[in-house]
PDB file of C-alpha atoms in Angstrom:
ATOM      1  CA  UNK Q   1    -171.823 -71.577 101.606  1.00 40.00           C
ATOM      2  CA  UNK Q   2    -169.738 -71.659  98.830  1.00 37.00           C
ATOM      3  CA  UNK Q   3    -168.350 -68.026  98.562  1.00 38.00           C
ATOM      4  CA  UNK Q   4    -166.805 -67.810  95.091  1.00 38.00           C
ATOM      5  CA  UNK Q   5    -170.481 -69.702  93.226  1.00 43.00           C
ATOM      6  CA  UNK Q   6    -172.530 -67.427  95.432  1.00 54.00           C
ATOM      7  CA  UNK Q   7    -172.797 -64.020  93.689  1.00 62.00           C
ATOM      8  CA  UNK Q   8    -175.429 -61.498  95.099  1.00 66.00           C
ATOM      9  CA  UNK Q   9    -177.309 -59.536  92.337  1.00 68.00           C
ATOM     10  CA  UNK Q  10    -176.402 -55.530  93.793  1.00 73.00           C
ATOM     11  CA  UNK Q  11    -173.345 -54.922  96.486  1.00 73.00           C
ATOM     12  CA  UNK Q  12    -176.732 -53.507  99.029  1.00 77.00           C
ATOM     13  CA  UNK Q  13    -178.105 -57.298  99.819  1.00 77.00           C
ATOM     14  CA  UNK Q  14    -177.847 -58.508 102.330  1.00 77.00           C
ATOM     15  CA  UNK Q  15    -177.172 -62.875 103.139  1.00 74.00           C
ATOM     16  CA  UNK Q  16    -179.352 -62.960 105.939  1.00 72.00           C
ATOM     17  CA  UNK Q  17    -183.229 -65.523 107.293  1.00 70.00           C
ATOM     18  CA  UNK Q  18    -185.838 -65.167 105.658  1.00 70.00           C
ATOM     19  CA  UNK Q  19    -188.953 -63.090 107.650  1.00 70.00           C
ATOM     20  CA  UNK Q  20    -191.494 -65.196 109.613  1.00 68.00           C
ATOM     21  CA  UNK Q  21    -189.265 -68.877 108.900  1.00 67.00           C
ATOM     22  CA  UNK Q  22    -187.858 -68.896 112.143  1.00 65.00           C
ATOM     23  CA  UNK Q  23    -190.043 -71.184 113.670  1.00 72.00           C
ATOM     24  CA  UNK Q  24    -188.523 -73.543 110.934  1.00 72.00           C
ATOM     25  CA  UNK Q  25    -186.083 -73.032 108.903  1.00 75.00           C
ATOM     26  CA  UNK Q  26    -185.786 -72.238 105.043  1.00 75.00           C
ATOM     27  CA  UNK Q  27    -182.028 -72.871 104.705  1.00 79.00           C
ATOM     28  CA  UNK Q  28    -179.331 -75.859 106.041  1.00 80.00           C
ATOM     29  CA  UNK Q  29    -175.767 -75.624 106.227  1.00 81.00           C
ATOM     30  CA  UNK Q  30    -174.064 -78.296 103.378  1.00 78.00           C
ATOM     31  CA  UNK Q  31    -170.684 -79.166 102.716  1.00 75.00           C
ATOM     32  CA  UNK Q  32    -169.674 -77.354 100.027  1.00 73.00           C
ATOM     33  CA  UNK Q  33    -166.311 -79.558  99.795  1.00 77.00           C
ATOM     34  CA  UNK Q  34    -165.673 -82.800 101.262  1.00 82.00           C
ATOM     35  CA  UNK Q  35    -162.137 -84.326 101.957  1.00 86.00           C
ATOM     36  CA  UNK Q  36    -161.842 -88.478 101.279  1.00 88.00           C
ATOM     37  CA  UNK Q  37    -159.738 -91.544 101.901  1.00 91.00           C
ATOM     38  CA  UNK Q  38    -159.414 -93.459  99.240  1.00 92.00           C
ATOM     39  CA  UNK Q  39    -160.596 -97.101 100.851  1.00 91.00           C
ATOM     40  CA  UNK Q  40    -157.768 -98.991  99.435  1.00 94.00           C
ATOM     41  CA  UNK Q  41    -154.534 -96.177  99.551  1.00 96.00           C
ATOM     42  CA  UNK Q  42    -151.285 -97.750 100.868  1.00 97.00           C
ATOM     43  CA  UNK Q  43    -150.848 -94.856 103.210  1.00 97.00           C
ATOM     44  CA  UNK Q  44    -154.162 -94.473 105.508  1.00 96.00           C
ATOM     45  CA  UNK Q  45    -152.621 -92.576 108.357  1.00 96.00           C
ATOM     46  CA  UNK Q  46    -150.898 -90.498 106.110  1.00 97.00           C
ATOM     47  CA  UNK Q  47    -153.759 -89.898 104.234  1.00 97.00           C
ATOM     48  CA  UNK Q  48    -156.107 -89.043 107.755  1.00 96.00           C
ATOM     49  CA  UNK Q  49    -153.255 -86.594 109.016  1.00 97.00           C
ATOM     50  CA  UNK Q  50    -153.744 -84.783 105.609  1.00 97.00           C
ATOM     51  CA  UNK Q  51    -157.451 -84.378 105.798  1.00 95.00           C
ATOM     52  CA  UNK Q  52    -157.440 -83.540 109.564  1.00 96.00           C
ATOM     53  CA  UNK Q  53    -154.410 -80.884 108.730  1.00 97.00           C
ATOM     54  CA  UNK Q  54    -156.478 -79.320 106.053  1.00 95.00           C
ATOM     55  CA  UNK Q  55    -159.352 -78.669 108.678  1.00 94.00           C
ATOM     56  CA  UNK Q  56    -157.762 -78.139 111.442  1.00 96.00           C
ATOM     57  CA  UNK Q  57    -154.399 -76.597 110.924  1.00 97.00           C
ATOM     58  CA  UNK Q  58    -154.581 -73.015 111.832  1.00 97.00           C
ATOM     59  CA  UNK Q  59    -152.355 -72.671 108.901  1.00 97.00           C
ATOM     60  CA  UNK Q  60    -153.620 -74.517 106.600  1.00 96.00           C
ATOM     61  CA  UNK Q  61    -157.213 -72.714 106.881  1.00 95.00           C
ATOM     62  CA  UNK Q  62    -154.765 -69.257 106.461  1.00 96.00           C
ATOM     63  CA  UNK Q  63    -154.107 -70.935 103.277  1.00 96.00           C
ATOM     64  CA  UNK Q  64    -156.566 -71.703 102.591  1.00 94.00           C
ATOM     65  CA  UNK Q  65    -158.968 -69.074 103.109  1.00 93.00           C
ATOM     66  CA  UNK Q  66    -162.730 -69.759 101.700  1.00 90.00           C
ATOM     67  CA  UNK Q  67    -161.851 -71.620  98.615  1.00 89.00           C
ATOM     68  CA  UNK Q  68    -163.952 -74.271  99.898  1.00 88.00           C
ATOM     69  CA  UNK Q  69    -166.309 -72.587 101.394  1.00 88.00           C
ATOM     70  CA  UNK Q  70    -166.142 -71.399 105.017  1.00 91.00           C
ATOM     71  CA  UNK Q  71    -164.427 -73.721 107.076  1.00 92.00           C
ATOM     72  CA  UNK Q  72    -166.292 -76.908 109.267  1.00 90.00           C
ATOM     73  CA  UNK Q  73    -163.797 -75.908 111.986  1.00 93.00           C
ATOM     74  CA  UNK Q  74    -165.685 -72.871 113.196  1.00 92.00           C
ATOM     75  CA  UNK Q  75    -162.408 -72.253 115.308  1.00 95.00           C
ATOM     76  CA  UNK Q  76    -160.169 -71.775 111.397  1.00 96.00           C
ATOM     77  CA  UNK Q  77    -163.731 -69.792 109.727  1.00 94.00           C
ATOM     78  CA  UNK Q  78    -163.674 -66.338 112.850  1.00 94.00           C
ATOM     79  CA  UNK Q  79    -159.830 -66.569 112.858  1.00 96.00           C
ATOM     80  CA  UNK Q  80    -159.623 -66.171 109.298  1.00 96.00           C
ATOM     81  CA  UNK Q  81    -162.457 -63.002 109.720  1.00 95.00           C
ATOM     82  CA  UNK Q  82    -160.368 -59.931 110.237  1.00 95.00           C
ATOM     83  CA  UNK Q  83    -158.866 -60.735 106.884  1.00 94.00           C
ATOM     84  CA  UNK Q  84    -161.633 -60.964 104.749  1.00 92.00           C
ATOM     85  CA  UNK Q  85    -162.558 -58.740 102.484  1.00 88.00           C
ATOM     86  CA  UNK Q  86    -166.948 -56.381 103.214  1.00 86.00           C
ATOM     87  CA  UNK Q  87    -168.693 -59.430 101.191  1.00 83.00           C
ATOM     88  CA  UNK Q  88    -166.698 -62.823 102.306  1.00 87.00           C
ATOM     89  CA  UNK Q  89    -167.555 -61.368 105.660  1.00 89.00           C
ATOM     90  CA  UNK Q  90    -170.910 -61.216 105.386  1.00 86.00           C
ATOM     91  CA  UNK Q  91    -170.622 -65.448 103.896  1.00 86.00           C
ATOM     92  CA  UNK Q  92    -168.946 -65.692 106.816  1.00 89.00           C
ATOM     93  CA  UNK Q  93    -170.915 -63.880 109.035  1.00 89.00           C
ATOM     94  CA  UNK Q  94    -174.137 -65.593 107.601  1.00 87.00           C
ATOM     95  CA  UNK Q  95    -172.573 -69.383 107.668  1.00 89.00           C
ATOM     96  CA  UNK Q  96    -171.661 -68.461 111.020  1.00 90.00           C
ATOM     97  CA  UNK Q  97    -175.025 -67.105 112.022  1.00 86.00           C
ATOM     98  CA  UNK Q  98    -175.985 -70.870 110.826  1.00 86.00           C
ATOM     99  CA  UNK Q  99    -174.704 -72.784 112.751  1.00 88.00           C
ATOM    100  CA  UNK Q 100    -176.119 -71.636 115.436  1.00 87.00           C
ATOM    101  CA  UNK Q 101    -179.176 -74.490 117.020  1.00 85.00           C
ATOM    102  CA  UNK Q 102    -182.076 -72.798 115.881  1.00 83.00           C
ATOM    103  CA  UNK Q 103    -181.247 -71.108 111.898  1.00 84.00           C
ATOM    104  CA  UNK Q 104    -180.699 -74.002 109.798  1.00 85.00           C
ATOM    105  CA  UNK Q 105    -182.526 -76.903 109.470  1.00 83.00           C
ATOM    106  CA  UNK Q 106    -181.335 -80.302 108.955  1.00 82.00           C
ATOM    107  CA  UNK Q 107    -179.476 -81.078 105.872  1.00 80.00           C
ATOM    108  CA  UNK Q 108    -180.774 -84.136 103.598  1.00 80.00           C
ATOM    109  CA  UNK Q 109    -179.014 -87.196 103.401  1.00 81.00           C
ATOM    110  CA  UNK Q 110    -176.202 -87.357 101.261  1.00 79.00           C
ATOM    111  CA  UNK Q 111    -177.109 -88.494  97.704  1.00 78.00           C
ATOM    112  CA  UNK Q 112    -176.818 -92.110  97.179  1.00 82.00           C
ATOM    113  CA  UNK Q 113    -174.425 -93.498  94.847  1.00 83.00           C
ATOM    114  CA  UNK Q 114    -175.208 -93.150  91.430  1.00 86.00           C
ATOM    115  CA  UNK Q 115    -177.698 -90.131  92.307  1.00 87.00           C
ATOM    116  CA  UNK Q 116    -175.232 -87.357  91.159  1.00 86.00           C
ATOM    117  CA  UNK Q 117    -175.002 -89.077  88.186  1.00 90.00           C
ATOM    118  CA  UNK Q 118    -178.603 -89.654  87.890  1.00 91.00           C
ATOM    119  CA  UNK Q 119    -179.594 -85.487  88.098  1.00 87.00           C
ATOM    120  CA  UNK Q 120    -176.295 -84.007  86.976  1.00 88.00           C
ATOM    121  CA  UNK Q 121    -176.657 -86.466  83.650  1.00 92.00           C
ATOM    122  CA  UNK Q 122    -179.913 -88.302  82.971  1.00 94.00           C
ATOM    123  CA  UNK Q 123    -181.599 -85.222  84.080  1.00 94.00           C
ATOM    124  CA  UNK Q 124    -180.301 -82.702  82.552  1.00 94.00           C
ATOM    125  CA  UNK Q 125    -180.099 -84.672  79.146  1.00 95.00           C
ATOM    126  CA  UNK Q 126    -183.709 -86.224  79.387  1.00 96.00           C
ATOM    127  CA  UNK Q 127    -184.813 -82.911  79.991  1.00 95.00           C
ATOM    128  CA  UNK Q 128    -183.791 -80.950  77.212  1.00 96.00           C
ATOM    129  CA  UNK Q 129    -184.619 -83.393  74.919  1.00 96.00           C
ATOM    130  CA  UNK Q 130    -188.047 -82.088  75.998  1.00 96.00           C
ATOM    131  CA  UNK Q 131    -187.300 -78.915  75.543  1.00 96.00           C
ATOM    132  CA  UNK Q 132    -185.650 -79.167  72.277  1.00 96.00           C
ATOM    133  CA  UNK Q 133    -188.265 -80.990  71.160  1.00 96.00           C
ATOM    134  CA  UNK Q 134    -186.367 -84.692  70.605  1.00 97.00           C
ATOM    135  CA  UNK Q 135    -188.328 -86.384  72.979  1.00 97.00           C
ATOM    136  CA  UNK Q 136    -192.389 -85.955  74.473  1.00 97.00           C
ATOM    137  CA  UNK Q 137    -192.679 -85.679  78.694  1.00 97.00           C
ATOM    138  CA  UNK Q 138    -193.981 -89.623  78.262  1.00 97.00           C
ATOM    139  CA  UNK Q 139    -191.136 -90.288  76.215  1.00 97.00           C
ATOM    140  CA  UNK Q 140    -188.264 -88.974  78.001  1.00 96.00           C
ATOM    141  CA  UNK Q 141    -190.165 -89.698  81.876  1.00 96.00           C
ATOM    142  CA  UNK Q 142    -189.687 -93.137  80.575  1.00 97.00           C
ATOM    143  CA  UNK Q 143    -186.114 -93.649  79.375  1.00 96.00           C
ATOM    144  CA  UNK Q 144    -185.125 -91.143  82.603  1.00 96.00           C
ATOM    145  CA  UNK Q 145    -186.887 -93.975  85.038  1.00 95.00           C
ATOM    146  CA  UNK Q 146    -185.166 -96.796  82.986  1.00 95.00           C
ATOM    147  CA  UNK Q 147    -181.686 -95.618  83.064  1.00 95.00           C
ATOM    148  CA  UNK Q 148    -181.915 -94.526  86.712  1.00 93.00           C
ATOM    149  CA  UNK Q 149    -182.967 -97.626  87.387  1.00 93.00           C
ATOM    150  CA  UNK Q 150    -179.825 -98.777  85.940  1.00 92.00           C
ATOM    151  CA  UNK Q 151    -177.605 -96.128  86.982  1.00 91.00           C
ATOM    152  CA  UNK Q 152    -178.727 -97.446  90.589  1.00 88.00           C
ATOM    153  CA  UNK Q 153    -178.744-100.716  90.267  1.00 86.00           C
ATOM    154  CA  UNK Q 154    -175.094-100.667  89.701  1.00 80.00           C
ATOM    155  CA  UNK Q 155    -174.238 -98.118  92.100  1.00 61.00           C
ATOM    156  CA  UNK Q 156    -175.351-100.965  94.818  1.00 56.00           C
TER     157      UNK Q 156
END
């Protein structure tokens, strides 16, 4: 859960499981940020060392805090809890709850190459074209499908 982008409407609201979802959780843990190394880097060993440091070093964890979401390394996340404000502590506690077996569903597969462009650009643009009367639903749908196919073809 990315703490800085998740705001509850009121101070007395809490994060938690939805009633009745114990048998089939309706949430899943999802990364808030991915660390990556370019396949063409001239310094692969050093790049991997940097990512390992960012994920697993206690001092890096302390410096990053929850700025990139609750750390995926449970030991780092647990070490941060005593210094968190009440709202961030609630987020960290909820993520810890979700990490326990049976409290969250399986995360969906990552988007295919081009998926973000389709979702963030094409879908938004064509939806707005309909909202503002520039295109009919049918016209926007047809244009969306054609453009999405081009993106997917370019990405494969």
